[in-house]
Structures are given as C-alpha cells and as structure tokens.
Short mmCIF file of C-alpha atoms and ligand atoms in Angstrom, two decimals:
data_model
loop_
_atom_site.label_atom_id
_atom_site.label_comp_id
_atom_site.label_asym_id
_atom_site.label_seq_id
_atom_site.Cartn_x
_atom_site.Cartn_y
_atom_site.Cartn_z
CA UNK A 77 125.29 95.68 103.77
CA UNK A 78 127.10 95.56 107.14
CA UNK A 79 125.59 98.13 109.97
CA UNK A 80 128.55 100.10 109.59
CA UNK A 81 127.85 100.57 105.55
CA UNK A 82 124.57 101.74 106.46
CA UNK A 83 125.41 103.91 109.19
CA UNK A 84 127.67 105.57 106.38
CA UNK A 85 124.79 106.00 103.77
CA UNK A 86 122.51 107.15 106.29
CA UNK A 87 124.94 109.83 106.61
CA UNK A 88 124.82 110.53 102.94
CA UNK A 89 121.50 110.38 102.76
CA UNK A 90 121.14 113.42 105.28
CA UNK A 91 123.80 115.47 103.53
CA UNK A 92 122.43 114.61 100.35
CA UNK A 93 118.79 115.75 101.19
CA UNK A 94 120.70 119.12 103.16
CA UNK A 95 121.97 119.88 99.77
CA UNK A 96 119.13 119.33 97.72
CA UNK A 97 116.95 120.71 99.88
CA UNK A 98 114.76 117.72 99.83
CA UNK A 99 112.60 116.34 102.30
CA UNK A 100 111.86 112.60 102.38
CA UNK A 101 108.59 110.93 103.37
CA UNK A 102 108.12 107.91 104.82
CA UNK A 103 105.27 105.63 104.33
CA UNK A 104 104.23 103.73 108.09
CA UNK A 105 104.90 100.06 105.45
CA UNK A 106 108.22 101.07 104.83
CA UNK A 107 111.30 98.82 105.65
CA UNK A 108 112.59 100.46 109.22
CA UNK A 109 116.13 101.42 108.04
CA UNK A 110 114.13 103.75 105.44
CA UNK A 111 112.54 105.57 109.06
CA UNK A 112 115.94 106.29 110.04
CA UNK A 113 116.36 109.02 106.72
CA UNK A 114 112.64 110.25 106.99
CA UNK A 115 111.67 113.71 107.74
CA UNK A 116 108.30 112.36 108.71
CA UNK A 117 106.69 108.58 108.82
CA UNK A 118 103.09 108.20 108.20
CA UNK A 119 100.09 107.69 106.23
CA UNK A 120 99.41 108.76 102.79
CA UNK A 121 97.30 111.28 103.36
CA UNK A 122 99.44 112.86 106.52
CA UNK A 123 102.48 113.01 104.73
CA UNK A 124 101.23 114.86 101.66
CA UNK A 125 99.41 117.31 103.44
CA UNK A 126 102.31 117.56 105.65
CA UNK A 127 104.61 118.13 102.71
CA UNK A 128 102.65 121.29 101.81
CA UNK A 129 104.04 122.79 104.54
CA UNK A 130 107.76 121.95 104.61
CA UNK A 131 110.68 124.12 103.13
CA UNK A 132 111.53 121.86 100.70
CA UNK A 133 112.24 122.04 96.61
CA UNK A 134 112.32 118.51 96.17
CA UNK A 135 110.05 115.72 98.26
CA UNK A 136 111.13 112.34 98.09
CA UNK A 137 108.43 109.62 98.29
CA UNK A 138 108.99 106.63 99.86
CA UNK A 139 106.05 104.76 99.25
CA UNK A 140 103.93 103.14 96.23
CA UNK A 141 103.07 105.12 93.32
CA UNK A 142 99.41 107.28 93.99
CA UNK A 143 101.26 108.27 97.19
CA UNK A 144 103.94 110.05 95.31
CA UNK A 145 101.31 111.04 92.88
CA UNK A 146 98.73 112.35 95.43
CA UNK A 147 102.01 114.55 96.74
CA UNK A 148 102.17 116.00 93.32
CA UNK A 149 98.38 116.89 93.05
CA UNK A 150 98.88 118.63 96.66
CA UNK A 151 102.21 120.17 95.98
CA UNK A 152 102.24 121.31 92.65
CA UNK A 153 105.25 123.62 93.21
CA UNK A 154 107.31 120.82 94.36
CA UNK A 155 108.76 118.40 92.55
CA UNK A 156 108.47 114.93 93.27
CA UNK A 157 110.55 111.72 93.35
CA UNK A 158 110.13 108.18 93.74
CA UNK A 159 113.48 105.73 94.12
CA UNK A 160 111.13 102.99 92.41
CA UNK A 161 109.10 104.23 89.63
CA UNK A 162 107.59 100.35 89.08
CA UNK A 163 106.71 100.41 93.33
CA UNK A 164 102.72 100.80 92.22
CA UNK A 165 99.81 99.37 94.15
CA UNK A 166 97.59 96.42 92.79
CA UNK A 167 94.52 97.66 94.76
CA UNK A 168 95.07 100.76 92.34
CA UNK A 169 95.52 98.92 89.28
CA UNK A 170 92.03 97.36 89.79
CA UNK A 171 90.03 100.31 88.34
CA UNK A 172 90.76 101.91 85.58
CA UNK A 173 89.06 105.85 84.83
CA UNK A 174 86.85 104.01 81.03
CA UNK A 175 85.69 101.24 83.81
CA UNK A 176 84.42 104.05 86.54
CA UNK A 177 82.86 106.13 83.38
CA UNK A 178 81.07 103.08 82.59
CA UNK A 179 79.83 102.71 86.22
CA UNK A 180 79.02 105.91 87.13
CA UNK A 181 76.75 106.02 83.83
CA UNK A 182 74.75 102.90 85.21
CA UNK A 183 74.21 104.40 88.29
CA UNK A 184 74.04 108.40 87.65
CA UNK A 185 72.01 109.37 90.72
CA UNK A 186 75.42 107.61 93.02
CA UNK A 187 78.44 109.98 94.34
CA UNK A 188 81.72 108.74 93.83
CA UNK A 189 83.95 108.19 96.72
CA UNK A 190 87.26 106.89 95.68
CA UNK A 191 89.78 105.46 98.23
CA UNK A 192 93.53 107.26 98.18
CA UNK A 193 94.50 104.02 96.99
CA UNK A 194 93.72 105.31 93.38
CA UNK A 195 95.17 106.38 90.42
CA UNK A 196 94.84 110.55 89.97
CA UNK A 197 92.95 109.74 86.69
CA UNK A 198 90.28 107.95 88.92
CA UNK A 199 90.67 110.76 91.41
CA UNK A 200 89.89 113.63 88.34
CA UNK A 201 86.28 111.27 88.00
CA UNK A 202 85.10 111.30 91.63
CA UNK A 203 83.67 113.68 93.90
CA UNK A 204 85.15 113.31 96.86
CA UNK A 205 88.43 111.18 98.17
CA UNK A 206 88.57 109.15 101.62
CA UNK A 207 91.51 107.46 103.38
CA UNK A 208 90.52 104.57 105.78
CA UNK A 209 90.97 107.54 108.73
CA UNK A 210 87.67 109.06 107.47
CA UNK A 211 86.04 107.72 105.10
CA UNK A 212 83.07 106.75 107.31
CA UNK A 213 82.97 110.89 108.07
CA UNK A 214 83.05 111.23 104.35
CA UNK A 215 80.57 108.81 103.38
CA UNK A 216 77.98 110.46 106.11
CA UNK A 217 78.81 113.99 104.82
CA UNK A 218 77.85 113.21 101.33
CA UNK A 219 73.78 114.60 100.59
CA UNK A 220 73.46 111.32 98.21
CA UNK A 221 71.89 108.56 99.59
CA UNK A 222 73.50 106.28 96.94
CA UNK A 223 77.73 105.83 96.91
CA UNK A 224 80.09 104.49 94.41
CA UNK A 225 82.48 103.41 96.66
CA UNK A 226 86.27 102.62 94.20
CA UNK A 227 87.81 100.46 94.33
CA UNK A 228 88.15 98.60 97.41
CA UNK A 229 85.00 96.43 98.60
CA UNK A 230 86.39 95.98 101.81
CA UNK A 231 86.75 99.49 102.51
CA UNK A 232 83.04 99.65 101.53
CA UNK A 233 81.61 96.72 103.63
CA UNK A 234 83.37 98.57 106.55
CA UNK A 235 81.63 101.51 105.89
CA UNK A 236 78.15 100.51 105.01
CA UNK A 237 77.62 98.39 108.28
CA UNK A 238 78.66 102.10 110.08
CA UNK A 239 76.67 104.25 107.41
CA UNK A 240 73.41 102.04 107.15
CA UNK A 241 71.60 105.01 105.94
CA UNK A 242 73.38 104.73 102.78
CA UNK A 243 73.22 102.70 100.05
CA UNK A 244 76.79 101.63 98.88
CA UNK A 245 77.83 100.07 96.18
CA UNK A 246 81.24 98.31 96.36
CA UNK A 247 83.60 98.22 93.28
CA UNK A 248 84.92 94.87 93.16
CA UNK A 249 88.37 95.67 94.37
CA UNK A 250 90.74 94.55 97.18
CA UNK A 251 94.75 95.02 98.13
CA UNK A 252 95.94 91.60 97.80
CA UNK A 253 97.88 91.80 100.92
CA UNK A 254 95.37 92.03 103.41
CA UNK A 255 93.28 89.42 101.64
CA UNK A 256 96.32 87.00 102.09
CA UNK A 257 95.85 87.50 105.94
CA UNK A 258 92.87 84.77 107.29
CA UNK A 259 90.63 84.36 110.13
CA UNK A 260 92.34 81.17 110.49
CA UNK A 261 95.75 81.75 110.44
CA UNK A 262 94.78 85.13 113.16
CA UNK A 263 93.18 82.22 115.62
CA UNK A 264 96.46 80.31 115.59
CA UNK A 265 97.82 83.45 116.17
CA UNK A 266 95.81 84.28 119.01
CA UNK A 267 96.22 80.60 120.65
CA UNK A 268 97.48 81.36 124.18
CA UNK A 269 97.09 85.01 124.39
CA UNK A 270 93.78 85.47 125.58
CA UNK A 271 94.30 89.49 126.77
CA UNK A 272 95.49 90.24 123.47
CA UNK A 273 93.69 92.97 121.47
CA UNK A 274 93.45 92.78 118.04
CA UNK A 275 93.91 95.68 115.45
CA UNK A 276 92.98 95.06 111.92
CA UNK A 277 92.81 97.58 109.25
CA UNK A 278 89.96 97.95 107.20
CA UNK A 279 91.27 96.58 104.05
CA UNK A 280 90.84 92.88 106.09
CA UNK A 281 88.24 91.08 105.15
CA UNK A 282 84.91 91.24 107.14
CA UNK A 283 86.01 88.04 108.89
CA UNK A 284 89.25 89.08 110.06
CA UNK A 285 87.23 92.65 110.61
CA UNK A 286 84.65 90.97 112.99
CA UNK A 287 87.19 89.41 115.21
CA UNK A 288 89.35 92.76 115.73
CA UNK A 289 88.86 95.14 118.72
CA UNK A 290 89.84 98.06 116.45
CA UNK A 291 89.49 98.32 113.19
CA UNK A 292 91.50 101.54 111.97
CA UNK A 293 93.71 103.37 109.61
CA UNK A 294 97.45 102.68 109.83
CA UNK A 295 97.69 106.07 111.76
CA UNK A 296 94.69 105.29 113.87
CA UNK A 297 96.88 102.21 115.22
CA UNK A 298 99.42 103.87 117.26
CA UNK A 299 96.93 106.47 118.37
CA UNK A 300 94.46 103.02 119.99
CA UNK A 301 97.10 101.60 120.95
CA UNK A 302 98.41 104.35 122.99
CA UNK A 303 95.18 105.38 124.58
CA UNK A 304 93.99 101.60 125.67
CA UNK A 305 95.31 99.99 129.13
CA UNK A 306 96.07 96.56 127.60
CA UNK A 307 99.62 95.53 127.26
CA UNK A 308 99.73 92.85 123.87
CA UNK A 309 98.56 94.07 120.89
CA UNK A 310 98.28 91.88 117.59
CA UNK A 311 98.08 94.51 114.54
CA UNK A 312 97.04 92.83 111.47
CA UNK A 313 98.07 94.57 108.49
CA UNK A 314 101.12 94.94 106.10
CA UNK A 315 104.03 93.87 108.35
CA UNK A 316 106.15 97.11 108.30
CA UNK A 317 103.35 98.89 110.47
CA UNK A 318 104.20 96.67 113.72
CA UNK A 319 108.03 97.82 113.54
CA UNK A 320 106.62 101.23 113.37
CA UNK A 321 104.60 100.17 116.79
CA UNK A 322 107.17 98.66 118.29
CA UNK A 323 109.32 102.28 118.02
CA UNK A 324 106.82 104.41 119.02
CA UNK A 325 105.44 102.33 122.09
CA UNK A 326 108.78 100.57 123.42
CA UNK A 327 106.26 99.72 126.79
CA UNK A 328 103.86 97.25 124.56
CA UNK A 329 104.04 94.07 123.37
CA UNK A 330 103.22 94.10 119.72
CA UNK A 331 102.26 90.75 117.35
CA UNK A 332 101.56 90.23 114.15
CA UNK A 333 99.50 88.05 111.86
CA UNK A 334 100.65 90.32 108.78
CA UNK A 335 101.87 89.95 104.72
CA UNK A 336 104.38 91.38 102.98
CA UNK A 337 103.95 94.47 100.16
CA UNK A 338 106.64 93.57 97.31
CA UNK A 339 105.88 97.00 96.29
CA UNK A 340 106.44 98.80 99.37
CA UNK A 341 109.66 96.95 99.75
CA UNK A 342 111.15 98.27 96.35
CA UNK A 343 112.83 101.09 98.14
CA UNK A 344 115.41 100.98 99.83
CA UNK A 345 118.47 103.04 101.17
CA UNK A 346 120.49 102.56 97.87
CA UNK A 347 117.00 103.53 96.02
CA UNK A 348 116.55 106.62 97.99
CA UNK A 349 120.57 107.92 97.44
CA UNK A 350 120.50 107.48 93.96
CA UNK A 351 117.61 109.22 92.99
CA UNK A 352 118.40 112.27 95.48
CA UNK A 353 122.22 112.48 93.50
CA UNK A 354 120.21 111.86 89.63
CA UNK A 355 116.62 113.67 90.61
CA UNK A 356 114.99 110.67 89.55
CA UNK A 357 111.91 109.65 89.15
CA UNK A 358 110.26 112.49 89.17
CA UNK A 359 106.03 112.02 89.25
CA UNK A 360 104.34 113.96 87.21
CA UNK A 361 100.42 114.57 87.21
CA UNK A 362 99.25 116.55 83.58
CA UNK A 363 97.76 119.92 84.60
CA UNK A 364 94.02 118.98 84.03
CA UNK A 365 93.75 115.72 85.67
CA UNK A 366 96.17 117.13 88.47
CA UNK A 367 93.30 120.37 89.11
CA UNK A 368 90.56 118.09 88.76
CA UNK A 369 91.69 114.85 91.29
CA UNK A 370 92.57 118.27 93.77
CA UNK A 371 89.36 119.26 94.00
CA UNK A 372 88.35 115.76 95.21
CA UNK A 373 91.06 115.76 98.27
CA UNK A 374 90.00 119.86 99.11
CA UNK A 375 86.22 118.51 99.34
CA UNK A 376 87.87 115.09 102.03
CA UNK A 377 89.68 118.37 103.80
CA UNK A 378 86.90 120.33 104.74
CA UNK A 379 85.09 117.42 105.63
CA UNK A 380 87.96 115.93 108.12
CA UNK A 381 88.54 119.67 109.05
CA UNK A 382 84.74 119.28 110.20
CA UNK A 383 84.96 116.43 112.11
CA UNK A 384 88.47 116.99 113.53
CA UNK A 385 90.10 113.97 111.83
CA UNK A 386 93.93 115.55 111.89
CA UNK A 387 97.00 112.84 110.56
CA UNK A 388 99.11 111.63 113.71
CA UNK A 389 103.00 111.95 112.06
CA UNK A 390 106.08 110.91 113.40
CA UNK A 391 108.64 113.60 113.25
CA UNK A 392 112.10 112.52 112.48
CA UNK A 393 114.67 114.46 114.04
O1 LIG B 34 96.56 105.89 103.38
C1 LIG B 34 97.42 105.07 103.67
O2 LIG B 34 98.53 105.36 103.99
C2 LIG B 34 97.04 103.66 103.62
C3 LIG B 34 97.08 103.05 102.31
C4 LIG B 34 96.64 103.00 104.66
C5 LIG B 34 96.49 103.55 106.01
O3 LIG B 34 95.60 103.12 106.72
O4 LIG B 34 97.24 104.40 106.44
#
C-alpha cells in the first residue's frame, strides 16, 4: 500500500469505528500503522480493564487470541472482535485444562497461578491470574507456600529467585519468541555501547534475564525507561515494543536484540476494516468457564489494587 492508501483507510477506519461505536485496542507488539487507529495501546491486562470502562458496543482486539478472550471474560456486555481469528499464542497452546487437572491432582496442597498468556479454560482451573506487571505481588499474596506456576517456566524462574519463600513449581512452558533471543546474539549487540541499559522481559531466559538492568512487563518498559537518566536503551523483547518506545520517548535512543510474533503480525489495517464493516470474529467465552476464569482476574485485581500496580496506557487521540 502507498502512504497515501493508508492515510485513506486510516480514515475509514475512524469513521467506521464512529459508526459502530467500536473501540479498538491495541496490543504494545502490534505493527505501528495499527497504533495510528487505536483508542488505546498497551498490555493485555491494561487494555481489558480499560475496555470496561469505555462507551463502546463493540471492542476490537488487536492482539493474539486470550487477549481478545480475556476482554470477553471482563466485558461480558460487549462484544468482541478479532480481525484474525487463527492470531493465537503458542505459549498458550502449551497447556491444555486435562494436563493442569492432572497436575494439580499430583500436587493438591499447590495454588495455581496461571499467566494471562492462557487459554480461559485454564483460567476457569486456577486460583488466581498474574501478568508479568505483578505476578511477583501475586505470588507473595498467595497463603500457600507451594505454587503451580502455568505455563511459562520463565515467568516462574523470575519469580522464585524474588519469592524464595515459596516453593514454585514451573510448568514446562515458554513463548517461543523470547527463547529465540540469546545471550550471545545480546553481547554482539551490546559490542560498543558500553552505557547502554538493557531491558529484558521476563519471558527471556534466565541468561538473557541476568544480563538485563530491568527486567519488566511490556508496560513496565516505557515507565523505566522514562524514570532512568541514561540515554541508550536496548529492550529485548518482541520487536514491535521498541517502535512503541521510540514514540513515546522521541529524546532516547532505543535498540533492539528482539524476534518477530507471526501471530501478532496477522492483523493488519485491511484485517481491522473488514471485520469492523462484517462484525467478525466475534470471541466468545461459554457462560461457565467465562464466570469461573473471572473470578481468577477479580482475585489478581484486588491484589494489584493492594500493592498499587495500575496499567500505564497510551491514549490515542
Ligand atoms: O500481558 C501482556 O500484554 C504481555 C503478554 C506481555 C507484557 O509484558 O505486557
């Protein structure tokens, strides 16, 4: 598409969504044209709880799948869309809801704390939900010493060297993405930039982890990078997050030793018009799974309500 093509469907997009009375959210991985028809850019768990309180009939997801779905558990009068029904998440895919039953009956004494990067079924099981903002706040607040941490084991290492009081057990998961991203190819990275600080995510592995001055949620990124005097940043994550970076703080110099989500990139500008003129695909969450994975994000709520963990969102205007 020439600029001028998408100039023009960025204009349909916003009278489309005017029309519809839809609001569309933004995932911080998305591709940056996608920011410029976002009513808000963020993480997962920001945008859905930020979608609970827009005046809106219709929210469009912009994301990979348990996003869209964890906006249906939280907005159940809503309905939800997705331009890219097949945009899923393989960290998701690796646990399914007989495997957790199975687990939780060899260790019955453990509380389950299941990453949003999880299908709702595997939601409805646990007992709590985390995002990589809190889930070291999450983990503390639990009264079991033993956790079931689903499904990502790097998630859990992170946590257990900041929680040693607990004992963790790490489902045997990991996003694909960040494992792709080496302590190797970061040193290249880092060759000749000695006052460079290094954000990783916590989905790294605990290599990459160990080398990193921050290691943070996606939202946590801007806020470090912000707040800290230094001038080059690397960010080591998906590579969408860095463009986000770069808008926010035009005054830094941001790198990147990142990898590419295929899924994330399934939607696109063309993805998001069509579904807003057909109302496709619309996410749906069956009633008792839907009331039973809700009860797992109300319990993360009043624990980051607690603690004062609040989403950072960038408002599109
Ligand atoms: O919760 C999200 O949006 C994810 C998957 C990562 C993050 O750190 O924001």
């Amino acid at each position: 598409m020439t600029s001028e093509e998408t100039r023009c469907m960025i204009e349909r997009i916003g009278r489309l969504k005017k029309e519809k009375r839809a609001a569309v959210l933004c995932h911080n991985y998305q591709r940056p044209e996608i920011y410029e028809v976002a009513d808000f850019t963020g993480d997962s768990l920001g945008l859905c709880q930020k979608a609970q309180n827009v005046d809106c009939d219709i929210i469009l997801f912009s994301g990979v799948y348990f996003m869209a779905e964890s906006a249906a558990i939280l907005n159940p009068g809503k309905k939800v869309i997705v331009p890219a029904m097949d945009a899923g998440c393989s960290l998701s895919d690796m646990i399914t809801v007989e495997a957790l039953l199975e687990k939780k009956k060899e260790h019955p004494d453990a509380a389950v704390v299941c990453y949003i990067n999880s299908t709702a079924d595997v939601k409805a099981e646990s007992d709590i939900c985390c995002t990589s903002s809190n889930a070291v706040e999450v983990v503390k607040s639990m009264k079991e010493k033993k956790i079931l941490m689903v499904p990502d084991k790097n998630l859990a290492a992170f946590v257990a060297k900041q929680v040693p009081e607990k004992e963790i057990i790490a489902w045997d998961g990991f996003c694909p993405i960040h494992e792709r991203i080496t302590a190797s190819y970061l040193r290249d990275a880092l060759k000749n930039r000695p006052d460079t600080k290094i954000i990783a995510h916590p989905e790294c592995t605990d290599d990459v982890r160990d080398m990193a001055d921050y290691v943070v949620s996606t939202t946590k990124m801007v806020e470090v990078a912000r707040n800290d005097s230094a001038k080059d940043f690397m960010v080591i994550t998906e590579c969408g997050m860095v463009n986000r970076m770069k808008g926010e703080l035009p005054d830094k110099n941001f790198y990147t030793v990142c990898s590419v989500c295929f899924d994330m990139k399934k939607n696109t500008l063309e993805g998001i018009e069509r579904s807003l003129i057909t109302g496709q695909h619309e996410v749906v969450v069956p009633r008792q799974v839907r009331e039973r994975a809700y009860k797992t994000f109300d319990r993360m709520f009043k624990v980051s309500a607690t603690v004062g963990i609040t989403p950072q969102l960038m408002e599109m205007t």
